[in-house]
PDB file of C-alpha atoms in Angstrom:
ATOM      1  CA  MET B  10    -152.986-235.702 113.441  1.00 53.00           C
ATOM      2  CA  PRO B  11    -152.848-233.538 116.592  1.00 64.00           C
ATOM      3  CA  GLY B  12    -153.440-230.466 114.421  1.00 75.00           C
ATOM      4  CA  GLN B  13    -156.474-232.135 112.867  1.00 78.00           C
ATOM      5  CA  HIS B  14    -157.778-232.977 116.326  1.00 76.00           C
ATOM      6  CA  ARG B  15    -157.395-229.365 117.526  1.00 86.00           C
ATOM      7  CA  LYS B  16    -159.166-228.050 114.424  1.00 88.00           C
ATOM      8  CA  CYS B  17    -162.047-230.445 114.960  1.00 86.00           C
ATOM      9  CA  ARG B  18    -162.297-229.415 118.622  1.00 88.00           C
ATOM     10  CA  ARG B  19    -162.402-225.732 117.664  1.00 91.00           C
ATOM     11  CA  ILE B  20    -165.079-226.400 115.062  1.00 91.00           C
ATOM     12  CA  GLU B  21    -167.079-228.388 117.608  1.00 90.00           C
ATOM     13  CA  ASP B  22    -166.758-225.591 120.187  1.00 92.00           C
ATOM     14  CA  VAL B  23    -167.933-222.972 117.684  1.00 93.00           C
ATOM     15  CA  GLN B  24    -170.871-225.152 116.632  1.00 93.00           C
ATOM     16  CA  ARG B  25    -171.781-225.700 120.296  1.00 94.00           C
ATOM     17  CA  GLN B  26    -171.784-221.920 120.886  1.00 95.00           C
ATOM     18  CA  LEU B  27    -173.909-221.323 117.786  1.00 93.00           C
ATOM     19  CA  HIS B  28    -176.358-223.989 118.930  1.00 95.00           C
ATOM     20  CA  ARG B  29    -176.603-222.452 122.416  1.00 96.00           C
ATOM     21  CA  ARG B  30    -177.232-219.020 120.895  1.00 96.00           C
ATOM     22  CA  ALA B  31    -179.932-220.422 118.627  1.00 95.00           C
ATOM     23  CA  GLU B  32    -181.603-222.117 121.592  1.00 96.00           C
ATOM     24  CA  ALA B  33    -181.394-218.905 123.650  1.00 96.00           C
ATOM     25  CA  GLU B  34    -182.973-216.875 120.846  1.00 96.00           C
ATOM     26  CA  LEU B  35    -185.758-219.438 120.491  1.00 95.00           C
ATOM     27  CA  ALA B  36    -186.395-219.300 124.240  1.00 96.00           C
ATOM     28  CA  ARG B  37    -186.519-215.481 124.081  1.00 96.00           C
ATOM     29  CA  LEU B  38    -189.067-215.597 121.258  1.00 96.00           C
ATOM     30  CA  GLU B  39    -191.196-218.147 123.097  1.00 96.00           C
ATOM     31  CA  ARG B  40    -191.135-216.000 126.264  1.00 97.00           C
ATOM     32  CA  ALA B  41    -192.193-212.938 124.241  1.00 96.00           C
ATOM     33  CA  LEU B  42    -195.005-214.939 122.650  1.00 96.00           C
ATOM     34  CA  GLU B  43    -196.189-216.125 126.064  1.00 96.00           C
ATOM     35  CA  ALA B  44    -196.076-212.557 127.433  1.00 96.00           C
ATOM     36  CA  ALA B  45    -198.187-211.363 124.498  1.00 95.00           C
ATOM     37  CA  ALA B  46    -200.676-214.176 125.107  1.00 95.00           C
ATOM     38  CA  VAL B  47    -200.940-213.200 128.786  1.00 96.00           C
ATOM     39  CA  GLU B  48    -201.520-209.567 127.861  1.00 94.00           C
ATOM     40  CA  ARG B  49    -204.160-210.667 125.361  1.00 93.00           C
ATOM     41  CA  ARG B  50    -205.969-212.715 128.019  1.00 93.00           C
ATOM     42  CA  ASP B  51    -205.853-209.748 130.412  1.00 89.00           C
ATOM     43  CA  ILE B  52    -207.377-207.442 127.800  1.00 86.00           C
ATOM     44  CA  PHE B  53    -210.146-209.932 127.121  1.00 83.00           C
ATOM     45  CA  ALA B  54    -210.835-210.040 130.844  1.00 82.00           C
ATOM     46  CA  VAL B  55    -211.144-206.247 130.871  1.00 78.00           C
ATOM     47  CA  MET B  56    -213.410-206.274 127.815  1.00 77.00           C
ATOM     48  CA  ASN B  57    -215.695-208.844 129.426  1.00 77.00           C
ATOM     49  CA  ASN B  58    -216.229-206.575 132.415  1.00 72.00           C
ATOM     50  CA  GLU B  59    -219.516-204.805 131.672  1.00 66.00           C
ATOM     51  CA  THR B  60    -218.779-201.799 133.877  1.00 72.00           C
ATOM     52  CA  PHE B  61    -216.350-200.280 131.391  1.00 67.00           C
ATOM     53  CA  ALA B  62    -217.482-197.725 128.870  1.00 67.00           C
ATOM     54  CA  PRO B  63    -217.488-198.458 125.138  1.00 72.00           C
ATOM     55  CA  VAL B  64    -214.461-196.167 124.743  1.00 72.00           C
ATOM     56  CA  VAL B  65    -212.385-198.542 126.862  1.00 77.00           C
ATOM     57  CA  VAL B  66    -213.633-201.485 124.830  1.00 77.00           C
ATOM     58  CA  ALA B  67    -212.702-199.717 121.574  1.00 80.00           C
ATOM     59  CA  ALA B  68    -209.191-198.985 122.880  1.00 84.00           C
ATOM     60  CA  ALA B  69    -208.869-202.564 124.085  1.00 84.00           C
ATOM     61  CA  ALA B  70    -209.938-203.836 120.667  1.00 85.00           C
ATOM     62  CA  ARG B  71    -207.219-201.717 118.995  1.00 90.00           C
ATOM     63  CA  ARG B  72    -204.665-203.033 121.453  1.00 91.00           C
ATOM     64  CA  LEU B  73    -205.821-206.595 120.747  1.00 92.00           C
ATOM     65  CA  ARG B  74    -205.217-206.092 117.034  1.00 95.00           C
ATOM     66  CA  VAL B  75    -201.684-204.887 117.759  1.00 95.00           C
ATOM     67  CA  ILE B  76    -201.074-207.852 120.063  1.00 95.00           C
ATOM     68  CA  ASP B  77    -202.470-210.314 117.520  1.00 95.00           C
ATOM     69  CA  GLU B  78    -200.180-208.900 114.834  1.00 96.00           C
ATOM     70  CA  ALA B  79    -197.210-209.124 117.204  1.00 96.00           C
ATOM     71  CA  MET B  80    -198.122-212.709 118.106  1.00 96.00           C
ATOM     72  CA  ALA B  81    -198.363-213.674 114.438  1.00 97.00           C
ATOM     73  CA  ARG B  82    -194.934-212.124 113.806  1.00 97.00           C
ATOM     74  CA  LEU B  83    -193.466-213.846 116.878  1.00 96.00           C
ATOM     75  CA  ARG B  84    -194.886-217.204 115.765  1.00 96.00           C
ATOM     76  CA  ARG B  85    -193.272-216.813 112.333  1.00 97.00           C
ATOM     77  CA  GLU B  86    -189.974-215.801 113.925  1.00 96.00           C
ATOM     78  CA  ALA B  87    -190.163-218.693 116.402  1.00 96.00           C
ATOM     79  CA  ASP B  88    -190.870-221.176 113.600  1.00 96.00           C
ATOM     80  CA  ALA B  89    -187.899-219.868 111.628  1.00 97.00           C
ATOM     81  CA  GLN B  90    -185.743-219.949 114.763  1.00 96.00           C
ATOM     82  CA  ARG B  91    -186.777-223.548 115.458  1.00 96.00           C
ATOM     83  CA  ALA B  92    -185.519-224.450 111.996  1.00 96.00           C
ATOM     84  CA  ARG B  93    -182.232-222.591 112.630  1.00 96.00           C
ATOM     85  CA  THR B  94    -181.883-224.292 116.018  1.00 95.00           C
ATOM     86  CA  LEU B  95    -182.414-227.712 114.455  1.00 96.00           C
ATOM     87  CA  GLU B  96    -179.861-226.905 111.757  1.00 96.00           C
ATOM     88  CA  ALA B  97    -177.369-225.763 114.413  1.00 95.00           C
ATOM     89  CA  ALA B  98    -177.966-228.979 116.352  1.00 95.00           C
ATOM     90  CA  MET B  99    -177.287-231.049 113.238  1.00 95.00           C
ATOM     91  CA  ARG B 100    -174.070-229.097 112.523  1.00 94.00           C
ATOM     92  CA  LEU B 101    -172.995-229.621 116.144  1.00 93.00           C
ATOM     93  CA  LYS B 102    -173.636-233.371 115.872  1.00 94.00           C
ATOM     94  CA  HIS B 103    -171.616-233.497 112.652  1.00 93.00           C
ATOM     95  CA  ALA B 104    -168.749-231.617 114.323  1.00 92.00           C
ATOM     96  CA  GLU B 105    -168.865-234.039 117.260  1.00 92.00           C
ATOM     97  CA  ARG B 106    -168.609-236.981 114.866  1.00 92.00           C
ATOM     98  CA  LEU B 107    -165.637-235.339 113.124  1.00 90.00           C
ATOM     99  CA  THR B 108    -163.915-234.839 116.471  1.00 90.00           C
ATOM    100  CA  GLU B 109    -164.557-238.457 117.463  1.00 91.00           C
ATOM    101  CA  SER B 110    -163.129-239.607 114.143  1.00 89.00           C
ATOM    102  CA  ALA B 111    -160.046-237.420 114.618  1.00 87.00           C
ATOM    103  CA  ASP B 112    -159.652-238.843 118.146  1.00 88.00           C
ATOM    104  CA  ARG B 113    -159.811-242.416 116.826  1.00 90.00           C
ATOM    105  CA  GLN B 114    -157.298-241.628 114.099  1.00 88.00           C
ATOM    106  CA  ALA B 115    -154.936-239.960 116.584  1.00 86.00           C
ATOM    107  CA  ARG B 116    -155.187-242.955 118.946  1.00 89.00           C
ATOM    108  CA  ALA B 117    -154.551-245.382 116.087  1.00 89.00           C
ATOM    109  CA  GLN B 118    -151.521-243.368 114.947  1.00 89.00           C
ATOM    110  CA  SER B 119    -150.225-243.250 118.510  1.00 88.00           C
ATOM    111  CA  GLU B 120    -150.665-247.007 118.878  1.00 89.00           C
ATOM    112  CA  ARG B 121    -148.882-247.611 115.556  1.00 91.00           C
ATOM    113  CA  SER B 122    -146.005-245.384 116.648  1.00 90.00           C
ATOM    114  CA  ALA B 123    -145.743-247.162 119.999  1.00 87.00           C
ATOM    115  CA  LEU B 124    -145.753-250.546 118.244  1.00 87.00           C
ATOM    116  CA  ASP B 125    -143.086-249.390 115.780  1.00 86.00           C
ATOM    117  CA  GLU B 126    -140.914-248.164 118.660  1.00 88.00           C
ATOM    118  CA  ALA B 127    -141.386-251.429 120.559  1.00 84.00           C
ATOM    119  CA  LEU B 128    -140.480-253.458 117.475  1.00 84.00           C
ATOM    120  CA  GLU B 129    -137.396-251.322 116.793  1.00 86.00           C
ATOM    121  CA  ALA B 130    -136.330-251.672 120.429  1.00 83.00           C
ATOM    122  CA  ALA B 131    -136.842-255.446 120.285  1.00 81.00           C
ATOM    123  CA  ILE B 132    -134.842-255.665 117.063  1.00 83.00           C
ATOM    124  CA  ALA B 133    -132.098-253.488 118.534  1.00 79.00           C
ATOM    125  CA  ARG B 134    -131.927-255.686 121.628  1.00 78.00           C
ATOM    126  CA  GLY B 135    -131.892-258.803 119.457  1.00 70.00           C
ATOM    127  CA  CYS B 136    -129.026-257.522 117.344  1.00 62.00           C
ATOM    128  CA  ALA B 137    -127.054-256.400 120.369  1.00 54.00           C
ATOM    129  CA  SER B 138    -127.295-259.802 122.075  1.00 54.00           C
ATOM    130  CA  PHE B 139    -125.759-261.736 119.165  1.00 53.00           C
ATOM    131  CA  PRO B 140    -122.038-261.495 118.681  1.00 56.00           C
ATOM    132  CA  PRO B 141    -120.961-260.363 115.256  1.00 56.00           C
ATOM    133  CA  ALA B 142    -120.421-263.201 112.838  1.00 54.00           C
TER     134      ALA B 142
END
């Protein structure tokens, strides 16, 4: 049973690391998406300023298209990463349940062994206290 417990712990640790990595990647994607949205808002602010020449507006419009495409790609990646993060969280929860089960089994085995030893000791003491017949 101790070997089973160690295996479950290792599996749980690996699943925890995978889950943390998935969460970190999702956070990175969300930060990139937010940065693109900020840049997009800034470009719109520049385009709304009437003092700029049409050339600046045309360049800003091209940049907006690039940003919009990047945002669409980041949204797709973030959605896929959310699904991977959820899957990693479910695998981690499953690993935690396996570890808990292994812990319960190890405790039960330990308790059975302790009871067996106590019974054997009691029997040995009982036999030793009676003179041979």
